[in-house]
XYZ file of C-alpha atoms in Angstrom:
567
model
C -34.101 -29.484 -92.459
C -35.779 -27.833 -95.829
C -39.068 -27.827 -96.710
C -40.621 -27.677 -100.537
C -43.156 -24.886 -100.715
C -45.416 -26.508 -102.582
C -46.422 -29.015 -99.968
C -49.589 -28.272 -98.011
C -49.650 -26.519 -95.129
C -50.534 -29.009 -92.910
C -47.925 -30.427 -94.526
C -45.276 -28.319 -93.438
C -46.749 -27.725 -89.565
C -46.749 -31.759 -89.271
C -42.869 -32.027 -90.248
C -41.491 -29.188 -88.178
C -43.341 -30.940 -85.270
C -41.399 -33.988 -85.713
C -38.315 -32.348 -86.460
C -39.073 -30.139 -82.272
C -40.094 -33.232 -81.260
C -36.187 -35.857 -83.011
C -34.198 -32.681 -80.859
C -36.031 -33.671 -78.146
C -34.785 -37.465 -78.382
C -38.599 -38.262 -78.015
C -37.613 -40.406 -81.203
C -41.223 -42.302 -81.625
C -43.548 -39.868 -81.485
C -41.201 -38.386 -84.195
C -41.214 -41.727 -86.221
C -44.945 -42.093 -86.527
C -45.119 -38.594 -87.846
C -42.769 -38.945 -91.169
C -43.825 -42.649 -91.155
C -47.410 -40.900 -91.394
C -45.780 -38.240 -94.063
C -44.466 -41.024 -95.889
C -47.773 -42.469 -96.416
C -49.409 -40.143 -98.200
C -46.003 -38.504 -100.004
C -43.807 -41.818 -100.647
C -40.776 -39.153 -102.146
C -41.281 -37.156 -99.561
C -37.468 -35.878 -99.044
C -37.386 -34.383 -95.821
C -39.287 -36.971 -93.867
C -37.236 -39.952 -95.940
C -33.974 -37.972 -95.242
C -35.035 -37.959 -91.156
C -37.029 -40.979 -90.776
C -33.650 -42.383 -91.814
C -31.553 -40.427 -88.989
C -33.318 -41.465 -86.486
C -33.111 -44.936 -87.670
C -29.755 -44.543 -87.220
C -29.902 -43.185 -84.406
C -32.124 -46.078 -83.240
C -29.489 -48.583 -84.454
C -31.211 -50.109 -87.508
C -28.560 -48.692 -90.184
C -29.567 -50.938 -93.122
C -33.794 -49.060 -92.467
C -31.546 -45.883 -92.311
C -29.246 -46.757 -96.068
C -33.003 -47.690 -97.178
C -34.624 -44.422 -96.657
C -31.411 -41.689 -96.379
C -30.333 -43.563 -100.340
C -34.171 -43.036 -101.518
C -34.268 -39.360 -100.056
C -30.580 -38.970 -102.438
C -33.480 -40.343 -105.089
C -35.593 -37.666 -104.854
C -33.074 -35.168 -104.385
C -29.612 -35.361 -104.941
C -28.080 -31.977 -104.205
C -28.420 -32.517 -100.416
C -25.336 -32.134 -98.564
C -26.618 -33.094 -95.579
C -28.257 -36.172 -96.979
C -25.140 -36.595 -98.492
C -23.754 -36.926 -94.924
C -26.440 -38.722 -92.890
C -25.631 -41.073 -95.342
C -22.229 -40.959 -94.629
C -23.196 -42.092 -91.262
C -24.279 -45.084 -92.205
C -22.369 -46.396 -93.929
C -19.523 -45.744 -91.292
C -22.143 -46.839 -89.240
C -22.194 -50.049 -91.679
C -18.805 -50.616 -91.741
C -18.675 -49.384 -95.316
C -15.720 -46.599 -94.505
C -14.566 -46.632 -98.384
C -18.355 -46.050 -99.464
C -18.506 -43.018 -96.366
C -16.012 -41.268 -97.344
C -16.973 -40.803 -100.144
C -20.043 -39.594 -99.345
C -18.594 -36.653 -97.419
C -16.607 -36.512 -100.565
C -19.625 -35.765 -101.924
C -21.546 -33.352 -99.241
C -18.092 -31.269 -99.398
C -18.654 -31.046 -103.744
C -22.256 -29.671 -102.347
C -21.174 -27.457 -99.296
C -17.347 -26.963 -99.235
C -15.749 -26.384 -96.560
C -18.976 -27.316 -94.402
C -17.488 -28.920 -90.941
C -20.145 -31.850 -90.006
C -19.477 -33.170 -93.155
C -14.989 -33.032 -92.169
C -15.725 -33.286 -88.293
C -17.255 -37.485 -90.149
C -14.909 -37.437 -92.791
C -11.995 -37.540 -90.777
C -14.142 -40.627 -88.585
C -14.320 -42.909 -91.125
C -10.733 -41.799 -92.425
C -9.456 -42.996 -88.602
C -11.014 -46.140 -89.354
C -9.652 -46.255 -92.150
C -5.825 -45.843 -90.531
C -5.853 -42.981 -92.647
C -4.132 -40.878 -89.792
C -2.346 -38.292 -91.402
C -5.271 -37.778 -93.693
C -7.372 -37.199 -90.555
C -5.659 -35.316 -88.593
C -5.653 -32.929 -91.886
C -9.405 -32.926 -91.955
C -10.277 -32.954 -88.423
C -7.422 -29.619 -88.320
C -9.983 -27.984 -91.007
C -13.089 -28.562 -88.026
C -11.291 -26.768 -85.307
C -10.221 -23.819 -87.775
C -14.016 -23.422 -87.787
C -14.663 -24.507 -84.387
C -11.586 -24.063 -82.153
C -13.950 -25.334 -79.109
C -15.795 -28.294 -81.050
C -14.909 -31.370 -78.376
C -15.196 -34.005 -80.432
C -12.913 -33.018 -82.750
C -10.494 -32.173 -80.550
C -11.373 -35.938 -79.201
C -10.469 -36.941 -82.329
C -7.488 -34.539 -83.520
C -6.062 -37.000 -80.667
C -6.868 -39.876 -82.042
C -5.126 -39.197 -84.736
C -2.063 -38.247 -83.060
C -1.576 -41.055 -81.178
C -2.313 -43.471 -84.537
C 0.789 -42.064 -85.591
C 2.839 -42.396 -82.330
C 2.432 -39.249 -81.149
C 1.471 -40.007 -77.802
C 2.810 -37.061 -75.536
C 0.755 -34.402 -78.611
C -2.213 -36.647 -78.127
C -2.464 -36.033 -73.916
C -2.368 -32.216 -74.450
C -5.439 -32.760 -77.232
C -7.113 -35.152 -74.735
C -6.517 -33.261 -72.440
C -8.420 -30.445 -73.935
C -11.303 -31.779 -75.486
C -11.974 -32.530 -71.297
C -11.242 -28.950 -70.469
C -14.099 -28.498 -73.485
C -16.625 -31.431 -71.867
C -15.131 -33.652 -68.323
C -17.718 -35.691 -68.260
C -16.623 -37.034 -71.583
C -15.886 -40.648 -71.032
C -14.123 -42.116 -74.030
C -11.495 -38.924 -74.024
C -10.382 -39.858 -71.069
C -9.931 -43.290 -72.103
C -7.880 -43.139 -74.940
C -5.704 -40.413 -72.909
C -5.238 -44.627 -70.554
C -4.048 -44.802 -73.721
C -1.521 -43.080 -74.686
C -0.444 -42.563 -70.752
C 0.269 -46.398 -70.870
C 2.205 -46.286 -74.199
C 4.455 -43.381 -72.729
C 4.612 -46.234 -69.891
C 3.125 -44.019 -67.527
C 1.299 -46.762 -65.916
C 0.321 -45.483 -62.609
C -1.248 -42.015 -64.015
C -3.180 -44.820 -67.278
C -4.652 -46.641 -64.074
C -6.173 -43.157 -63.542
C -7.584 -42.551 -66.820
C -8.894 -45.764 -67.463
C -10.867 -44.399 -63.397
C -11.868 -41.818 -64.659
C -13.628 -43.033 -67.149
C -14.770 -46.568 -65.667
C -16.624 -43.029 -63.564
C -18.857 -42.238 -66.696
C -19.523 -45.144 -67.702
C -19.162 -48.106 -64.707
C -19.694 -50.415 -68.046
C -16.955 -49.609 -70.452
C -15.873 -53.154 -70.941
C -11.979 -51.373 -72.820
C -11.409 -49.369 -70.239
C -11.596 -52.834 -67.570
C -9.629 -53.840 -70.447
C -6.924 -51.765 -70.503
C -6.657 -50.888 -66.608
C -6.032 -54.791 -66.444
C -3.043 -54.227 -68.595
C -1.880 -50.594 -66.741
C -1.947 -52.677 -63.595
C 0.074 -55.724 -65.464
C 2.480 -53.163 -66.271
C 2.801 -52.280 -62.529
C 3.344 -56.049 -61.515
C -0.016 -55.398 -59.795
C -1.432 -58.768 -60.977
C -4.223 -59.262 -58.358
C -5.591 -55.971 -59.654
C -5.311 -56.846 -62.976
C -7.159 -60.370 -62.469
C -10.214 -58.552 -61.613
C -10.105 -55.449 -63.571
C -10.380 -58.517 -66.253
C -13.006 -60.144 -64.948
C -15.266 -57.488 -64.654
C -14.336 -56.528 -68.439
C -15.343 -60.858 -69.228
C -18.612 -60.185 -66.879
C -19.420 -57.172 -69.236
C -18.283 -59.239 -73.104
C -18.682 -62.315 -72.175
C -16.755 -63.232 -75.327
C -14.604 -60.464 -74.972
C -10.949 -62.299 -76.310
C -8.504 -59.808 -75.494
C -9.808 -59.595 -71.650
C -9.125 -63.605 -72.143
C -6.207 -63.415 -73.559
C -4.645 -61.419 -71.394
C -6.010 -63.032 -68.413
C -3.871 -65.769 -69.697
C -0.472 -63.624 -68.940
C -1.463 -62.454 -66.311
C -2.563 -66.188 -64.899
C 1.085 -67.194 -66.084
C 2.969 -65.037 -64.510
C 1.541 -65.494 -61.117
C 2.443 -69.492 -62.711
C -1.296 -70.660 -62.582
C -0.900 -72.713 -65.622
C -3.759 -74.597 -66.067
C -6.254 -72.210 -66.354
C -3.585 -69.800 -67.767
C -2.516 -71.986 -70.914
C -5.511 -72.686 -71.776
C -7.678 -69.677 -71.668
C -4.199 -69.101 -74.043
C -6.189 -70.433 -76.400
C -8.213 -67.668 -76.982
C -4.785 -66.400 -78.460
C -6.196 -66.700 -81.477
C -9.543 -64.783 -81.585
C -7.916 -61.345 -79.853
C -8.060 -57.395 -81.718
C -5.090 -57.556 -84.624
C -5.621 -61.607 -85.578
C -6.355 -62.350 -89.396
C -10.147 -63.150 -88.904
C -9.659 -67.099 -90.071
C -6.531 -68.640 -88.942
C -4.822 -71.001 -92.182
C -5.948 -74.125 -91.752
C -3.461 -76.805 -91.821
C -6.651 -79.183 -93.327
C -6.534 -82.055 -90.356
C -7.532 -82.219 -87.252
C -5.866 -79.774 -84.391
C -4.245 -81.911 -81.842
C -4.606 -80.485 -78.290
C -3.647 -83.651 -76.362
C -6.613 -85.488 -76.092
C -6.256 -89.387 -77.322
C -2.748 -90.740 -77.558
C -0.405 -90.025 -81.431
C 1.132 -93.767 -81.704
C 1.444 -93.740 -84.964
C 0.307 -90.551 -85.926
C 1.739 -88.168 -87.757
C 2.087 -84.126 -85.998
C 2.578 -81.225 -87.323
C 4.093 -78.663 -85.342
C 3.737 -75.289 -86.216
C 5.647 -71.494 -85.389
C 3.203 -68.939 -84.771
C 4.166 -66.651 -82.673
C 8.022 -65.162 -82.156
C 11.427 -66.573 -82.606
C 11.887 -67.083 -79.083
C 8.809 -68.395 -78.716
C 9.742 -71.605 -81.025
C 12.711 -72.507 -79.525
C 10.819 -72.016 -76.319
C 8.412 -75.057 -77.441
C 10.671 -76.880 -79.307
C 11.752 -78.405 -76.143
C 8.344 -80.853 -76.237
C 9.737 -82.380 -79.761
C 11.388 -85.203 -78.154
C 8.899 -85.832 -75.455
C 6.067 -86.488 -78.141
C 8.858 -88.383 -79.965
C 9.036 -90.938 -77.438
C 5.367 -91.639 -77.568
C 5.707 -93.084 -80.570
C 4.115 -89.602 -81.912
C 6.572 -89.036 -85.809
C 6.639 -85.615 -85.411
C 7.493 -82.210 -88.319
C 7.781 -79.061 -87.753
C 7.246 -76.005 -90.160
C 9.322 -72.341 -88.158
C 10.435 -69.444 -89.259
C 13.096 -69.951 -92.227
C 15.841 -68.342 -89.837
C 15.596 -71.480 -88.281
C 14.853 -74.078 -89.965
C 18.666 -75.285 -89.717
C 18.376 -75.466 -86.616
C 15.931 -76.813 -85.645
C 16.823 -80.395 -87.827
C 19.714 -81.050 -85.359
C 16.439 -81.101 -83.084
C 15.989 -84.551 -80.851
C 12.297 -86.577 -82.611
C 12.332 -83.916 -85.413
C 11.768 -85.860 -88.674
C 11.391 -83.396 -90.896
C 11.375 -79.330 -90.834
C 9.928 -77.201 -93.275
C 10.467 -73.466 -93.337
C 7.754 -70.923 -92.914
C 5.827 -70.767 -96.692
C 7.843 -73.560 -97.853
C 5.857 -77.214 -99.300
C 4.837 -79.264 -96.207
C 5.346 -82.766 -95.078
C 2.428 -84.706 -94.875
C 0.304 -85.567 -91.376
C -1.960 -87.450 -89.557
C -2.434 -84.134 -87.008
C -1.678 -80.532 -86.342
C -0.962 -78.743 -83.689
C 0.329 -74.614 -82.847
C 3.784 -74.815 -80.408
C 2.114 -72.620 -77.520
C -0.466 -74.692 -77.356
C 1.916 -77.668 -76.158
C 2.114 -76.545 -72.881
C -1.658 -77.166 -73.308
C -2.006 -80.082 -75.151
C 0.396 -82.139 -72.638
C -0.351 -80.192 -69.087
C 2.806 -78.925 -67.897
C 3.001 -77.322 -65.419
C 5.717 -74.910 -62.932
C 6.429 -78.907 -61.285
C 5.834 -80.354 -64.427
C 8.069 -78.545 -67.361
C 10.436 -80.265 -69.377
C 14.162 -79.103 -68.827
C 16.437 -81.631 -68.012
C 19.148 -80.507 -70.334
C 20.056 -78.857 -73.189
C 17.772 -79.573 -76.712
C 19.022 -77.972 -78.838
C 23.193 -77.872 -79.999
C 25.029 -75.699 -83.085
C 26.859 -77.987 -86.605
C 30.165 -78.664 -86.256
C 30.387 -76.473 -89.131
C 28.973 -73.854 -88.436
C 31.114 -74.285 -85.105
C 34.413 -74.696 -87.439
C 33.005 -71.598 -88.660
C 34.106 -69.511 -86.732
C 36.227 -71.038 -84.941
C 38.924 -69.279 -85.590
C 38.068 -65.580 -86.059
C 36.022 -66.468 -81.447
C 39.028 -68.180 -80.024
C 41.378 -65.792 -81.370
C 39.801 -62.950 -78.862
C 40.914 -62.624 -74.862
C 38.999 -64.680 -72.487
C 36.803 -64.751 -71.658
C 34.533 -63.546 -73.845
C 30.966 -62.681 -73.331
C 28.300 -61.984 -75.912
C 25.986 -59.792 -76.254
C 22.885 -58.922 -77.930
C 20.442 -55.898 -76.811
C 17.100 -55.712 -78.733
C 14.491 -57.837 -79.833
C 12.121 -57.216 -82.286
C 11.740 -53.517 -83.220
C 7.189 -54.550 -84.096
C 6.576 -56.486 -79.655
C 4.320 -55.205 -78.338
C 6.818 -54.345 -74.984
C 9.821 -53.350 -77.130
C 10.317 -50.529 -75.372
C 10.465 -51.773 -71.982
C 12.713 -55.174 -73.482
C 15.216 -53.690 -75.907
C 18.104 -50.749 -74.758
C 20.055 -49.102 -76.987
C 23.862 -50.226 -77.339
C 25.151 -46.992 -75.783
C 23.347 -48.177 -72.009
C 25.623 -51.152 -71.434
C 28.340 -48.674 -72.096
C 29.380 -48.830 -68.587
C 29.866 -53.035 -69.054
C 32.908 -52.232 -70.476
C 34.916 -51.033 -67.975
C 34.023 -54.237 -66.685
C 37.677 -56.353 -65.329
C 38.797 -58.230 -68.718
C 35.844 -59.593 -70.599
C 35.850 -59.421 -74.978
C 32.710 -58.293 -75.876
C 30.873 -59.970 -79.360
C 28.194 -58.773 -80.619
C 24.981 -60.721 -81.875
C 22.518 -58.141 -82.490
C 21.568 -59.052 -86.059
C 19.813 -56.025 -86.783
C 21.072 -52.166 -85.638
C 19.013 -49.761 -85.213
C 19.520 -46.103 -85.255
C 23.093 -44.827 -82.813
C 23.427 -48.737 -82.189
C 24.518 -48.465 -86.580
C 27.038 -46.143 -85.745
C 28.556 -46.906 -82.235
C 31.798 -48.138 -82.588
C 33.982 -49.191 -79.063
C 36.828 -51.301 -79.735
C 35.382 -53.557 -76.798
C 32.659 -55.104 -78.818
C 33.479 -57.294 -81.656
C 30.076 -56.719 -84.054
C 29.789 -60.220 -86.038
C 25.293 -59.938 -86.393
C 25.317 -58.865 -89.573
C 27.566 -62.094 -90.814
C 25.287 -64.258 -88.889
C 22.743 -65.651 -91.228
C 20.772 -67.083 -89.198
C 20.361 -68.951 -85.666
C 22.807 -71.756 -86.594
C 25.460 -69.371 -87.256
C 23.933 -67.891 -83.664
C 24.197 -71.076 -82.206
C 27.860 -71.902 -83.625
C 28.664 -68.725 -81.868
C 26.982 -69.493 -78.594
C 28.460 -72.277 -78.283
C 32.166 -70.540 -78.394
C 31.990 -67.832 -76.365
C 31.990 -68.326 -72.237
C 29.122 -66.524 -71.391
C 25.637 -64.489 -73.324
C 24.206 -61.469 -71.416
C 21.148 -60.526 -73.915
C 17.295 -58.986 -72.361
C 14.603 -61.162 -73.864
C 14.704 -61.525 -76.898
C 15.034 -65.127 -79.142
C 18.755 -65.192 -78.602
C 18.366 -65.619 -74.343
C 15.844 -68.387 -75.634
C 18.567 -70.193 -77.830
C 21.454 -69.995 -75.138
C 18.918 -71.411 -72.494
C 17.642 -73.481 -74.947
C 21.302 -74.878 -75.491
C 22.328 -74.776 -71.909
C 25.017 -72.317 -72.246
C 25.616 -69.983 -69.823
C 23.695 -67.036 -69.383
C 22.004 -63.857 -68.263
C 19.317 -62.600 -68.810
C 18.301 -58.942 -68.669
C 14.665 -58.014 -67.715
C 12.212 -55.419 -67.199
C 10.082 -54.683 -63.949
C 7.610 -56.074 -65.288
C 8.737 -59.358 -67.294
C 7.161 -61.738 -69.459
C 5.059 -64.193 -68.444
C 7.925 -67.405 -68.831
C 10.101 -65.601 -66.755
C 8.114 -65.135 -62.782
C 7.763 -61.912 -61.553
C 10.947 -62.971 -58.216
C 14.306 -64.969 -58.272
C 17.298 -65.403 -60.890
C 16.001 -69.189 -61.765
C 14.403 -69.761 -64.622
C 11.666 -73.352 -64.656
C 12.455 -73.040 -68.433
C 16.253 -73.356 -68.611
C 18.645 -73.357 -65.982
C 21.814 -72.365 -66.881
C 19.495 -68.708 -67.361
C 20.302 -66.236 -64.512
C 17.815 -63.673 -64.812
C 18.556 -60.071 -63.500
C 15.948 -57.322 -62.554
C 14.885 -54.054 -62.897
C 13.873 -53.200 -59.112
C 11.752 -50.839 -60.438
C 9.924 -49.262 -64.138
C 12.917 -48.660 -66.920
C 15.478 -48.981 -63.734
C 17.982 -49.854 -66.656
C 21.289 -48.608 -65.224
C 21.585 -50.715 -61.977
C 20.781 -53.724 -63.910
C 23.606 -52.795 -66.372
C 25.955 -51.926 -62.856
C 25.240 -55.556 -60.991
C 25.812 -57.284 -64.501
C 29.115 -55.190 -64.392
C 29.804 -55.742 -60.651
C 29.399 -59.546 -61.521
C 31.364 -59.885 -64.880
C 33.836 -58.373 -62.632
C 34.079 -61.680 -60.293
C 32.849 -63.883 -63.646
C 36.397 -63.014 -65.359
C 38.356 -63.333 -62.137
C 36.633 -66.704 -61.203
C 37.377 -68.174 -65.063
C 34.384 -69.668 -66.828
C 31.566 -71.091 -65.977
C 32.429 -74.001 -63.035
C 28.988 -76.458 -65.099
C 30.621 -75.405 -68.583
C 30.670 -78.666 -70.323
C 34.089 -77.483 -73.454
């Protein structure tokens, strides 16, 4: 702080006393002095600027903004005031303006470590992780033992997906400041991201030992416990998060998934409605201009629009409710992903199917597909799974028949990877090369129906696998191929749902902690009677799963097609 030489001696003394009080954390006393100074001199730069920082410290960002902008009108060439303004703008979630304030401070005082550090904060919030990494590296070049900058470097690396490097930075931050709960918490996030779930739980526990009310640590601790199949403990963690913040949508949603996994459908599907408010969802969902129906009244003589909301597999799974609703007297129309429109056009009870983004037919009420189990009060014992509800079109079957039937039997369709953007893709998908032990099974001929190939999969050439995925126009094509093969072997992806919905034999390879719909134990699925589940016995153990599938394929080939195959 600088005091104008033209200030009266008592003013300079008052300001110095206020600064000392502020540095001691005695903010109320310092505030009184700054206020007294401003009554005498309303344009006193230091009092405006420093009172603004006190208001910011006390969470009064709007008043802080007013004071610091007033100070900058008095002295627009004060770099510290531009930094303070940027901090306030950051608190107000006006990060682009905050970035401009920090840039102004650096124009006036190049290389200022505080301005660089705060600039990195704004860049991180704006999602510009690479730029933030550059800014924080400048800070650390000036102050190598800056613990918060070390933490921010870890945050930038984590945002770039470089979690191994991020862990080293969080460890460095903790070496400088062991009691920093943010470093423990973010270390937990990176440990979770690389699949070290036990270590992630320990990191969250360390954060909570320092900050017991860290609501996000309780929530993320629950996620790590869930990944370890410790669902009772995860539920307790979510409950603690919700005690601290009753409207914490992420904890409600994660609690829903844990409840559904253990078979508590009544509470689970109620909580599942929190999905619309969780982190990453648009601030306002799409408005359909008609009432939302969640089973409150009968639908006779009403038209209901059922609309897709999540992945392709979810759409296929919940499409089973369409015939059910139609039998109650409702007219059912659907809005689904374009890849599924032709396939679902054949669904019993569907009066019309629109591709997402196209014009919608008239309707009276609407319901997201994922809300139908709640609306229809589904329990594990009442899952509608009486038989196939999807089928392949005869014309599509004719398109593929000659090519597929030219192959020796048994014919096994393969899908080994799901959506690369799925939050759990690392655990669900498998590289094609890992399936190599299957090629030694007795005599199956494999047909790759993976539509999108990744990395080395695109270059892998295996004579036992006929790759046709790139030739499949949509899921109506996929359904035709599934109708012509003897067995589908798939990871947890839309192909598994499609084969199950068609009533075709399907073996589903599941990670140690499966998605809620596959439950926690057993080889059968209450959603798909023709499915057989192959579960990882331990985290990441695909080798034993694949070896077991190989042995079962040998038996399948020796015994011929499944006895329940209707063809």
